[in-house]
GROMACS .gro file of C-alpha atoms in nm:
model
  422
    1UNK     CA    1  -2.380  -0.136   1.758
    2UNK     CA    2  -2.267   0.064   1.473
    3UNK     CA    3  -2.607  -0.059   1.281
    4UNK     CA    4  -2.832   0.111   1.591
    5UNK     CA    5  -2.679   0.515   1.534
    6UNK     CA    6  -2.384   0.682   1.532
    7UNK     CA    7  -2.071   0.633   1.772
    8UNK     CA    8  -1.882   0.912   1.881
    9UNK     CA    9  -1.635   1.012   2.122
   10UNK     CA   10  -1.492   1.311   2.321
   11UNK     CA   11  -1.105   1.239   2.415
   12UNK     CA   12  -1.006   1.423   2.736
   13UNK     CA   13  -0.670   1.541   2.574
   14UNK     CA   14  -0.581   1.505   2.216
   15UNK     CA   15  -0.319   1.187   2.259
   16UNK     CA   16  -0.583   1.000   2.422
   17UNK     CA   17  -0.849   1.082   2.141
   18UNK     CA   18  -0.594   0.924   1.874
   19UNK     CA   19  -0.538   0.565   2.094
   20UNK     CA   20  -0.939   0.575   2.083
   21UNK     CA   21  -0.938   0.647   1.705
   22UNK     CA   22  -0.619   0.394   1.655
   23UNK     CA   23  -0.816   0.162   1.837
   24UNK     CA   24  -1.134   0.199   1.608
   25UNK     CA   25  -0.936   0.136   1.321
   26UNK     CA   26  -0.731  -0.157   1.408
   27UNK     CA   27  -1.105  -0.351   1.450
   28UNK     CA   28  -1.201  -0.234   1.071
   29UNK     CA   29  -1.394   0.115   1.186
   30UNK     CA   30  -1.393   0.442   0.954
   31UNK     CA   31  -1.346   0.720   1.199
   32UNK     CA   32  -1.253   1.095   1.182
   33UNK     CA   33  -1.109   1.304   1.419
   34UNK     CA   34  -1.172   1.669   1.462
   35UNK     CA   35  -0.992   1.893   1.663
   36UNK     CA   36  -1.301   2.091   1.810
   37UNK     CA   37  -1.647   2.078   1.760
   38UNK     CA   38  -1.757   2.129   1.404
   39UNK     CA   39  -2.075   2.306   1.342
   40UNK     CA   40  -2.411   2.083   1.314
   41UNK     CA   41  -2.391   1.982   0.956
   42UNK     CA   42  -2.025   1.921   0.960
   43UNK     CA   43  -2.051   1.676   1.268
   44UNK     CA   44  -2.383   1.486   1.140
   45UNK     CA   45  -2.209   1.494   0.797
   46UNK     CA   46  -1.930   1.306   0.914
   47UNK     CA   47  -2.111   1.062   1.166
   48UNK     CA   48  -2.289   0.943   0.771
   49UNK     CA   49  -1.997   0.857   0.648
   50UNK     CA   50  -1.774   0.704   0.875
   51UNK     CA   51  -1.865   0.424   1.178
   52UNK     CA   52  -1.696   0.646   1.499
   53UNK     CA   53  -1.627   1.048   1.460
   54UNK     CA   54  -1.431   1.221   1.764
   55UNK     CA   55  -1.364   1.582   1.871
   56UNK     CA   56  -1.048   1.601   2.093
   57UNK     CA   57  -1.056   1.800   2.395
   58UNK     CA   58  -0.873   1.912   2.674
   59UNK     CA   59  -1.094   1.895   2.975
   60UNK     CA   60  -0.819   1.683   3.134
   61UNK     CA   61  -0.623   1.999   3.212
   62UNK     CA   62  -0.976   2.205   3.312
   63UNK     CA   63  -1.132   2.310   3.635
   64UNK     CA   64  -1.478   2.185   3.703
   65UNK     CA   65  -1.667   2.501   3.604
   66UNK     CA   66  -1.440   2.508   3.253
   67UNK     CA   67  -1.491   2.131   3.189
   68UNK     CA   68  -1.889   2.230   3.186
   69UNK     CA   69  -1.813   2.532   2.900
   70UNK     CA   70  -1.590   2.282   2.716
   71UNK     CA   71  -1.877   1.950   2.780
   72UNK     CA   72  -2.179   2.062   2.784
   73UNK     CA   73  -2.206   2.161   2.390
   74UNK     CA   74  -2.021   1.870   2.279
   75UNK     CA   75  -2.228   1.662   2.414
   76UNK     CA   76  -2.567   1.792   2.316
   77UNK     CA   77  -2.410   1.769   2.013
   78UNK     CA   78  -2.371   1.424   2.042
   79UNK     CA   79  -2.714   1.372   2.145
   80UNK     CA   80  -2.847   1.541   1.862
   81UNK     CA   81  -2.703   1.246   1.668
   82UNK     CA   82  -2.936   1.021   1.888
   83UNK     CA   83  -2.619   0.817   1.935
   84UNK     CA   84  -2.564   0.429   1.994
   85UNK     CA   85  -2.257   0.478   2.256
   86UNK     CA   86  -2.093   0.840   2.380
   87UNK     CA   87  -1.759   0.763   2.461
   88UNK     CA   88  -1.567   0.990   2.691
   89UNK     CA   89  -1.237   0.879   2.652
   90UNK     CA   90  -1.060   0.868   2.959
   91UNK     CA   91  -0.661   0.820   3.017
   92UNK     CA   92  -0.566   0.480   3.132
   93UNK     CA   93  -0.422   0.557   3.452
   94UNK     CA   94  -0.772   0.755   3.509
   95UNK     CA   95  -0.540   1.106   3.559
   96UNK     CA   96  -0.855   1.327   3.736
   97UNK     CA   97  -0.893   1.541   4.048
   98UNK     CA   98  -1.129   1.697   4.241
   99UNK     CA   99  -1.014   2.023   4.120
  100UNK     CA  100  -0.876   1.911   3.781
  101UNK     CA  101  -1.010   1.682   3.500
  102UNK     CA  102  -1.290   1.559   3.756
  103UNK     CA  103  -1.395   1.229   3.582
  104UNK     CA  104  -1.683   1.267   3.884
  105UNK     CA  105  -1.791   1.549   3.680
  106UNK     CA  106  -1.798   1.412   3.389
  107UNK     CA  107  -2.029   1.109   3.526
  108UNK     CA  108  -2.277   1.411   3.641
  109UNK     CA  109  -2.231   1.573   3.292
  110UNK     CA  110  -2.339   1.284   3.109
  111UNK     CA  111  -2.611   1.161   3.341
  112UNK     CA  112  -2.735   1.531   3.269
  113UNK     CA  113  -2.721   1.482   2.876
  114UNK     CA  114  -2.807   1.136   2.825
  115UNK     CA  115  -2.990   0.950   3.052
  116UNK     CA  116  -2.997   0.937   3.443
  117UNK     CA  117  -2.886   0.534   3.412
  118UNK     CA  118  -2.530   0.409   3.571
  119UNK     CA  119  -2.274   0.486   3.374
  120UNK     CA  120  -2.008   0.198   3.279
  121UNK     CA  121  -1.603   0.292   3.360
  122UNK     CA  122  -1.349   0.087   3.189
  123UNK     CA  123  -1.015   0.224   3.262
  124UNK     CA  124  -0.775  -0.106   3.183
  125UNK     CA  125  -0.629  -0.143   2.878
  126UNK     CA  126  -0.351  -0.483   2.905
  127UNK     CA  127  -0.168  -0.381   2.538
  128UNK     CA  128  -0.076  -0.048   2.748
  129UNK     CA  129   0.014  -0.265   3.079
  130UNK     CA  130  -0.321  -0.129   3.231
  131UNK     CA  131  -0.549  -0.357   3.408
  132UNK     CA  132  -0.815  -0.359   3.652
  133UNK     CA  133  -0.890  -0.649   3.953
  134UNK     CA  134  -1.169  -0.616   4.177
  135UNK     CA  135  -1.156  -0.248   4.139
  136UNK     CA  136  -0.828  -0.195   4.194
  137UNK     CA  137  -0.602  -0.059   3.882
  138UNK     CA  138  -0.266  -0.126   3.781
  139UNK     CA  139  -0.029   0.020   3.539
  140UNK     CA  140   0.304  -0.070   3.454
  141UNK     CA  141   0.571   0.153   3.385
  142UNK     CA  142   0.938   0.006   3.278
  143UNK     CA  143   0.818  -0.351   3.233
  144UNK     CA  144   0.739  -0.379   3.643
  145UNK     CA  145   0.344  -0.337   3.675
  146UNK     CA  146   0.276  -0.139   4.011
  147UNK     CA  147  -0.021  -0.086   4.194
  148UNK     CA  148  -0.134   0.254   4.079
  149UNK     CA  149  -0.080   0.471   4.393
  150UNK     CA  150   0.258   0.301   4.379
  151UNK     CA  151   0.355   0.335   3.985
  152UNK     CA  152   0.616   0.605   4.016
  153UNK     CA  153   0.533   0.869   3.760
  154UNK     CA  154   0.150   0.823   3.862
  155UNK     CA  155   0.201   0.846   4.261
  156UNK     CA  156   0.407   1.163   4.184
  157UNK     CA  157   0.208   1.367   3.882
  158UNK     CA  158   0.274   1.721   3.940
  159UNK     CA  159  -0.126   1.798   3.911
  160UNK     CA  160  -0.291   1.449   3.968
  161UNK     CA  161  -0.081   1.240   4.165
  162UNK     CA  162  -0.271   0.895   4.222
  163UNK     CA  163  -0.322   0.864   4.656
  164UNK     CA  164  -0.619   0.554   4.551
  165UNK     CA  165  -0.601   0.243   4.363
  166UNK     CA  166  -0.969   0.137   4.422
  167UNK     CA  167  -1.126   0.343   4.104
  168UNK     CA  168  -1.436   0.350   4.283
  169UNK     CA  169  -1.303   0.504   4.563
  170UNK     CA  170  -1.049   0.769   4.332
  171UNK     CA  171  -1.364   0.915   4.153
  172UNK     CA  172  -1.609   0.888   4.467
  173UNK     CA  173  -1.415   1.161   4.537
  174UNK     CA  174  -1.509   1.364   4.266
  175UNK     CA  175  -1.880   1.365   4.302
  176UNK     CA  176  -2.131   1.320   4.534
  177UNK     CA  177  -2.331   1.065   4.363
  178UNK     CA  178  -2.249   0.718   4.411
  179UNK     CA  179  -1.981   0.489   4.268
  180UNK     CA  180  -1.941   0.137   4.234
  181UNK     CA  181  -1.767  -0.140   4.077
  182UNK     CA  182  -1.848  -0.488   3.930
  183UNK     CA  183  -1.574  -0.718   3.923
  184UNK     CA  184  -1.468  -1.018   3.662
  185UNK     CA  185  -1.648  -1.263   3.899
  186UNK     CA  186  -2.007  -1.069   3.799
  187UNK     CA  187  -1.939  -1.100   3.435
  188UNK     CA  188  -2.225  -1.367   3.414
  189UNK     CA  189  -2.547  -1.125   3.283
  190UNK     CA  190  -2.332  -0.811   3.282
  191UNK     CA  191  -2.570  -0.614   3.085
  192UNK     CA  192  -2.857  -0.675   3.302
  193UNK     CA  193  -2.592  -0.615   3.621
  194UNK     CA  194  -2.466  -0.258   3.461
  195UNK     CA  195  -2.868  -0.202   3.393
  196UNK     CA  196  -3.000  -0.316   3.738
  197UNK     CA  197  -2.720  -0.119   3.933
  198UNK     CA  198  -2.825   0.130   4.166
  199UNK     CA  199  -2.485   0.338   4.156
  200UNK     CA  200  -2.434   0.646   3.936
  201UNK     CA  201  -2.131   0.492   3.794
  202UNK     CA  202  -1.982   0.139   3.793
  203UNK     CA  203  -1.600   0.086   3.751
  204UNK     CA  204  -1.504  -0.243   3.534
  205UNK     CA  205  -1.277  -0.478   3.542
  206UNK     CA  206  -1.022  -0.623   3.303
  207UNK     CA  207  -0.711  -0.826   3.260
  208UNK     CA  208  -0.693  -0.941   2.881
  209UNK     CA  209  -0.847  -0.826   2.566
  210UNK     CA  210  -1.086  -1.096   2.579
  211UNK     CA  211  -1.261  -0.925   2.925
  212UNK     CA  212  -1.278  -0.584   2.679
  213UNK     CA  213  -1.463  -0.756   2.407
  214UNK     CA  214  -1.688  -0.874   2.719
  215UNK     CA  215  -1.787  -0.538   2.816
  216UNK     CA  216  -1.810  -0.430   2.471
  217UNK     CA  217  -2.048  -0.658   2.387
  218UNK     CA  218  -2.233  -0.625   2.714
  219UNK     CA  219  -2.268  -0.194   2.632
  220UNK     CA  220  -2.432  -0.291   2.268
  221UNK     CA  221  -2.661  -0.463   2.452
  222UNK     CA  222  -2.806  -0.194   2.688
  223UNK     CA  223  -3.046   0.071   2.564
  224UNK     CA  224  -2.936   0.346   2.358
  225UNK     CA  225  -2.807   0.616   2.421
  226UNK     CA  226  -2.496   0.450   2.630
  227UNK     CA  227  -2.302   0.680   2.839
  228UNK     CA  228  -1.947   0.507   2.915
  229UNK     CA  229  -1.612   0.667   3.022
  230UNK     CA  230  -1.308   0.483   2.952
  231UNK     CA  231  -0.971   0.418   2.823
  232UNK     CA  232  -0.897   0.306   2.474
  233UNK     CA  233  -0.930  -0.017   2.601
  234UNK     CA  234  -1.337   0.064   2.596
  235UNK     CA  235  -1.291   0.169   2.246
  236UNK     CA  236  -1.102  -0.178   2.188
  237UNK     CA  237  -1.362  -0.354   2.353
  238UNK     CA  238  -1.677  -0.207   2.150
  239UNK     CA  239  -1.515  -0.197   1.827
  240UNK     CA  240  -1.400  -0.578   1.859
  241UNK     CA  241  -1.769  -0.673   1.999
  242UNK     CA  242  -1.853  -0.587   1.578
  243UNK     CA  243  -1.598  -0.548   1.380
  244UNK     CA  244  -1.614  -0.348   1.072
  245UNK     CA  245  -1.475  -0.366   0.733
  246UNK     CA  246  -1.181  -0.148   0.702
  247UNK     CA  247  -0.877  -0.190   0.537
  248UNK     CA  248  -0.515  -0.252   0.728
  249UNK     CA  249  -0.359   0.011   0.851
  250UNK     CA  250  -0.036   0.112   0.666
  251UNK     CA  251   0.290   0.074   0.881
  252UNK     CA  252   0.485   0.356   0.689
  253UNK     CA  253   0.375   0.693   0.547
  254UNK     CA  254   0.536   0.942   0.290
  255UNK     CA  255   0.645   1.160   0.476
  256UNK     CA  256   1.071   1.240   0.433
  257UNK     CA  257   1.303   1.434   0.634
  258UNK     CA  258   1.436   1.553   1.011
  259UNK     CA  259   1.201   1.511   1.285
  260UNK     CA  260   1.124   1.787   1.554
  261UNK     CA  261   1.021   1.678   1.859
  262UNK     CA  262   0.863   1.960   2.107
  263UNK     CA  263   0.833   1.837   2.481
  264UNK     CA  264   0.602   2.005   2.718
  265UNK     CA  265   0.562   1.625   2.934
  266UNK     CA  266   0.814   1.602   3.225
  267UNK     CA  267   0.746   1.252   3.264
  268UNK     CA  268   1.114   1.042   3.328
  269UNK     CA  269   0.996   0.851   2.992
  270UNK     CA  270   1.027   1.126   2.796
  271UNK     CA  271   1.339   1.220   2.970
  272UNK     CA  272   1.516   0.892   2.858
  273UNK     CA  273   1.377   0.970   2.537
  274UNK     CA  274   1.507   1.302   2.492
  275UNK     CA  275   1.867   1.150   2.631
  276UNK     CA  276   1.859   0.882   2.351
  277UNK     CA  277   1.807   1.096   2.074
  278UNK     CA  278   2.106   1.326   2.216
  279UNK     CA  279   2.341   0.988   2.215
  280UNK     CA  280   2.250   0.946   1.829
  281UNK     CA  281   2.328   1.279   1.743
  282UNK     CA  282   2.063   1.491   1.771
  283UNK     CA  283   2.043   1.851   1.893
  284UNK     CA  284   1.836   1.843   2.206
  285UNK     CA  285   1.793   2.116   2.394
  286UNK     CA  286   1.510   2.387   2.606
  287UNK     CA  287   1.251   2.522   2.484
  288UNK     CA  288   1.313   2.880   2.438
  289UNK     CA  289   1.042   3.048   2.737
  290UNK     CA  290   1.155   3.392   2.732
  291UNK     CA  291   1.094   3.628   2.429
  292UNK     CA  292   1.441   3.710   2.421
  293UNK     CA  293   1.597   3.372   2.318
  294UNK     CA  294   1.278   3.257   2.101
  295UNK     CA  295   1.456   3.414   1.771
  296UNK     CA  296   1.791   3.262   1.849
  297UNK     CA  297   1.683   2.942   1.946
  298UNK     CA  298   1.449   2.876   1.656
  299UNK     CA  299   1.793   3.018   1.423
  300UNK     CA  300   1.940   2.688   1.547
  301UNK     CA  301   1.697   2.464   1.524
  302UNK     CA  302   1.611   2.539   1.185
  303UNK     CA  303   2.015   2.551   1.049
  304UNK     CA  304   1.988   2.203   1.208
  305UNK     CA  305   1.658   2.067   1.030
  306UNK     CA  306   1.790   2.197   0.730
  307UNK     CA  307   2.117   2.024   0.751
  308UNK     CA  308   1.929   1.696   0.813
  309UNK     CA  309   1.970   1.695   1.216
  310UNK     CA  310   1.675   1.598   1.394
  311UNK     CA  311   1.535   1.834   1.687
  312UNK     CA  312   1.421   1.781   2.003
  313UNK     CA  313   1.289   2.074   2.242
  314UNK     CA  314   1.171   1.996   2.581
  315UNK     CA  315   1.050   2.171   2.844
  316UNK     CA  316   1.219   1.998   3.180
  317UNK     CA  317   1.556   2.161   3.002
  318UNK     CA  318   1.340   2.503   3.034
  319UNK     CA  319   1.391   2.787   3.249
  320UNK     CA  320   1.030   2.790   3.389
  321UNK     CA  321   1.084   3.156   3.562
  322UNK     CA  322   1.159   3.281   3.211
  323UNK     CA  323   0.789   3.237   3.162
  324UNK     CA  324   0.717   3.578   3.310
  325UNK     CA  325   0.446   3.508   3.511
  326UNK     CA  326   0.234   3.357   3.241
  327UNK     CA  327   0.063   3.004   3.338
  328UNK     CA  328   0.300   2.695   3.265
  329UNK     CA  329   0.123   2.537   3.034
  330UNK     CA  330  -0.006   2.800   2.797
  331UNK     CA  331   0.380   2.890   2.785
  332UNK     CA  332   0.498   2.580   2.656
  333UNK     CA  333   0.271   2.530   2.440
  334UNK     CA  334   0.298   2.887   2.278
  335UNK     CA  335   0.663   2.796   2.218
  336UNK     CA  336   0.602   2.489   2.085
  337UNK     CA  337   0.391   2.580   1.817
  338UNK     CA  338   0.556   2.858   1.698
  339UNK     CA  339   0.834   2.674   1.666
  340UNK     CA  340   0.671   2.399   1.482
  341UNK     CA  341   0.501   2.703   1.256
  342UNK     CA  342   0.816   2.831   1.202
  343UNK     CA  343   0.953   2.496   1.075
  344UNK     CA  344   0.690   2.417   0.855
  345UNK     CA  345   0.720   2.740   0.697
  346UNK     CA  346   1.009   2.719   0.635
  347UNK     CA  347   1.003   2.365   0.474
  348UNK     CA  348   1.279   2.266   0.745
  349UNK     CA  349   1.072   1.965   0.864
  350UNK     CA  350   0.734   1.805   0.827
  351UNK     CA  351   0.798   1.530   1.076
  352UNK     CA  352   0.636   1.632   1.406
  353UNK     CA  353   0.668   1.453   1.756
  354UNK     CA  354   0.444   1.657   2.026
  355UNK     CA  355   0.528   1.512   2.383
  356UNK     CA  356   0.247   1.561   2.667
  357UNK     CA  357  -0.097   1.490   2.637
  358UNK     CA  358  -0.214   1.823   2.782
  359UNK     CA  359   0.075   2.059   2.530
  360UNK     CA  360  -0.021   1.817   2.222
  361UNK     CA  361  -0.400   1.933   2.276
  362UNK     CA  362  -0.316   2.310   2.283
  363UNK     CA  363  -0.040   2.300   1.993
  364UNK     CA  364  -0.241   2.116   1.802
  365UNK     CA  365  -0.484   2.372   1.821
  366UNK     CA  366  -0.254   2.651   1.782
  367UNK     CA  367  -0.127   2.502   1.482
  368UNK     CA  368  -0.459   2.586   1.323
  369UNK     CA  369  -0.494   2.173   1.249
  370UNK     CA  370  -0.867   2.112   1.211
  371UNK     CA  371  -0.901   1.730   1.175
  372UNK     CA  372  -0.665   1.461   1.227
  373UNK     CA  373  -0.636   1.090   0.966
  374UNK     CA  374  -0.397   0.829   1.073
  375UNK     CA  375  -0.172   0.792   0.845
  376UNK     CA  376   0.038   0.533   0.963
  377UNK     CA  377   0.084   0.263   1.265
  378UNK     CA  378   0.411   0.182   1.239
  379UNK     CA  379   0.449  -0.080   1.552
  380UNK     CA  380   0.250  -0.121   1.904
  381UNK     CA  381   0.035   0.225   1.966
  382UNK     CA  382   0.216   0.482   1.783
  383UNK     CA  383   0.034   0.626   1.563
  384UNK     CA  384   0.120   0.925   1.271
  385UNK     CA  385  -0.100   1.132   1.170
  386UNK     CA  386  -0.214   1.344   0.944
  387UNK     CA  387  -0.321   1.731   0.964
  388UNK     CA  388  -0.584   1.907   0.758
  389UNK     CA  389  -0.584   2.241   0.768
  390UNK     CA  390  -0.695   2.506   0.587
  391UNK     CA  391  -0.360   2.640   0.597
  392UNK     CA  392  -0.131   2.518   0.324
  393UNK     CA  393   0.177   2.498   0.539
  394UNK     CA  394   0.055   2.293   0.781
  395UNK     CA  395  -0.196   2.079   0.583
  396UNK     CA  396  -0.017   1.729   0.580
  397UNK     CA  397   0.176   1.746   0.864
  398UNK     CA  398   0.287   1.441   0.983
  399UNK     CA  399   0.235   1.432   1.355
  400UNK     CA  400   0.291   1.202   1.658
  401UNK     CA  401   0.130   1.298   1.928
  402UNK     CA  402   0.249   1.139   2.279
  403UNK     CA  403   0.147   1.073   2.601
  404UNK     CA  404   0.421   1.168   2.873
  405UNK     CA  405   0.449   0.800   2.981
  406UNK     CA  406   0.435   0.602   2.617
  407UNK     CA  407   0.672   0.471   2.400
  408UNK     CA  408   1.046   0.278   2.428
  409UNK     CA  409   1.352   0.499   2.488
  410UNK     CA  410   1.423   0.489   2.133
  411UNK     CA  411   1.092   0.609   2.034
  412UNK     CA  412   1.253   0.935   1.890
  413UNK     CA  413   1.537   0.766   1.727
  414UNK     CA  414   1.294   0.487   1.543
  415UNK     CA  415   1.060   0.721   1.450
  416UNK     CA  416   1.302   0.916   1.245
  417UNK     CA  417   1.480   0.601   1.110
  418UNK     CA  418   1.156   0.517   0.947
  419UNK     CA  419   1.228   0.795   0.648
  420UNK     CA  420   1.604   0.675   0.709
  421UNK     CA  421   1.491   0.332   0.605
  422UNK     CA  422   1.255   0.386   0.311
   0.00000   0.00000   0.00000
């Protein structure tokens, strides 16, 4: 596929867009990430040189009217590439809503920009505990795997709580065209299936990494451009189908020191992550919401980064009414990043943990990053990265950026005995 025209991505939040760009690279792929569109040259520069480029986004978090500001030039971008595949990189437990991160409007968006065909779904992705059986998806949470209007952070997400398992169903709800699904029994001729089907959109199933490599090779065999929304399970699944030439990924970077963590994810996960980095010794505390307390919080945190403590922030510990009115979200992530800016200025710590998809998209951003490199995968899908930035003090962060629901309880604590260990 790579041989046919460029591959390219948009992730619906920036943690998602690095398990696509993790998953590219474990396969052998060059990629690069950028942070927001780059201007013509840069982004046809970079699809030259590397086999996958992506530009994280944060439609997840958007409206329908504000997802077609924040789509519509990225992808006739992308289409000016004349692309093999357009990946729109979906989360895994397919977070979307009528009203919020409609992947229905995203299957009308793309239809728009690339071709009136059906568009391919692949939301399962097994090394996450994510699978898909005869349309219905599954994702495990604690090492129990629950239907996913059952999984209890998913059945309960303060702004897309899952009511449907059938995927079909979930995002028929989010447009008016129609959705379907082809299940593992139809795999026989899927290509021609996917090409013959008379549905807008066609959810797929899977169950192992061998069923992604399947559908990978089934999408490099339909005409280009392809259209397909998915998980990094897709990206899995189309990278493995051709495997590139890449060199291992290194398990360690250079980066020394404390690690800050900033939390703007209320998921229980990060809770029991937060409460095992407070067991080993860390200070853990709120993030500081109201202007009055930002200057003494930040006081603390940095005597503590200098003294070799490691941070964590969160935003469940947060006074939420100290926001003033302003929107949640926004808030948090304000907070975060200064506070990160702060550190970094300081030279206090350049070992960054950003907790919540939709607050790692917008600090990230604030930070002034402009591309993201992985610099290392140190076990399963954690990945660190590395900033670029025009701006010296944050140029080379290292940065993990994580989804509310990912990672052990000791995710915090392991991360930071990496530099302990070196």
């Amino acid at each position: 596929m790579r041989s046919e025209g460029a591959v390219v991505f948009y992730g619906d939040d920036f943690t998602g867009s690095v398990d696509a760009l993790l998953q590219f690279a474990r396969r052998g792929w060059s990629g690069r990430l950028f942070t927001r569109l780059p201007d013509a040259a840069g982004l046809a520069r970079a699809a030259a040189e590397v086999d996958v480029v992506g530009v994280a986004g944060i439609s997840r978090s958007l409206a329908p009217d504000d997802m077609d500001a924040e789509l519509r030039p990225v992808f006739a971008a992308f289409a000016a590439l004349d692309p093999a595949l357009v990946q729109y990189k979906a989360c895994s437990t397919a977070d979307s809503a009528p009203h919020v991160g409609s992947l229905g409007r995203v299957v009308e968006l793309g239809r728009e920009a690339f071709g009136e065909r059906p568009v391919p779904m692949l939301f399962a992705q097994p090394d996450f505990g994510r699978y898909t059986v005869l349309g219905q998806h599954f994702a495990a949470e604690q090492g129990v795997v629950y239907r996913l209007d059952r999984q209890p952070t998913m059945s309960r997400h303060p702004s897309t709580p899952m009511t449907e398992a059938q995927l079909a169903v979930h995002i028929g709800r989010q447009t008016a065209l129609p959705v379907g699904s082809l299940s593992l029994l139809s795999y026989d001729g899927l290509a021609e299936r996917l090409r013959a089907s008379a549905d807008a959109a066609v959810v797929l199933d899977a169950l192992t990494d061998e069923h992604l490599v399947e559908v990978g090779t089934a999408l490099g065999a339909l005409p280009a451009p392809v259209f397909a929304i998915g998980s990094g399970g897709l990206s899995h699944g189309v990278a493995a189908a051709s495997p590139g030439e890449g060199t291992a990924i290194p398990a360690t970077s250079s980066a020394t020191g404390p690690v800050l963590v900033v939390s703007g994810s209320r998921s229980a996960q990060t809770r029991r992550q937060a409460d095992a980095a407070a067991a080993a010794g860390w200070l853990v505390g709120a993030l500081p919401l109201e202007a009055g307390s930002f200057a003494s919080t930040t006081s603390e945190v940095l005597a503590a980064l200098r003294a070799g403590r490691s941070v964590a922030l969160t935003s469940d510990d947060a006074d939420v009414d100290a926001a003033g009115g302003r929107p949640l979200l926004p808030a948090i992530a304000e907070a975060a990043a200064s506070l990160v800016s702060a550190a970094a200025r300081e030279g206090a710590s350049r070992r960054i943990i950003v907790c919540g998809g939709d607050t790692s998209s917008r600090v990230t951003r604030l930070l002034g990053v402009d591309a993201l490199s992985i610099a290392a995968n140190p076990w399963g899908n954690v990945v660190l990265l590395r900033a670029h930035s025009d701006d010296a003090a944050i140029d080379g962060l290292e940065l993990l950026l994580k989804g509310g629901q990912v990672g052990a309880d000791a995710l915090f604590t392991d991360v930071d005995a990496i530099s302990a260990a070196r």
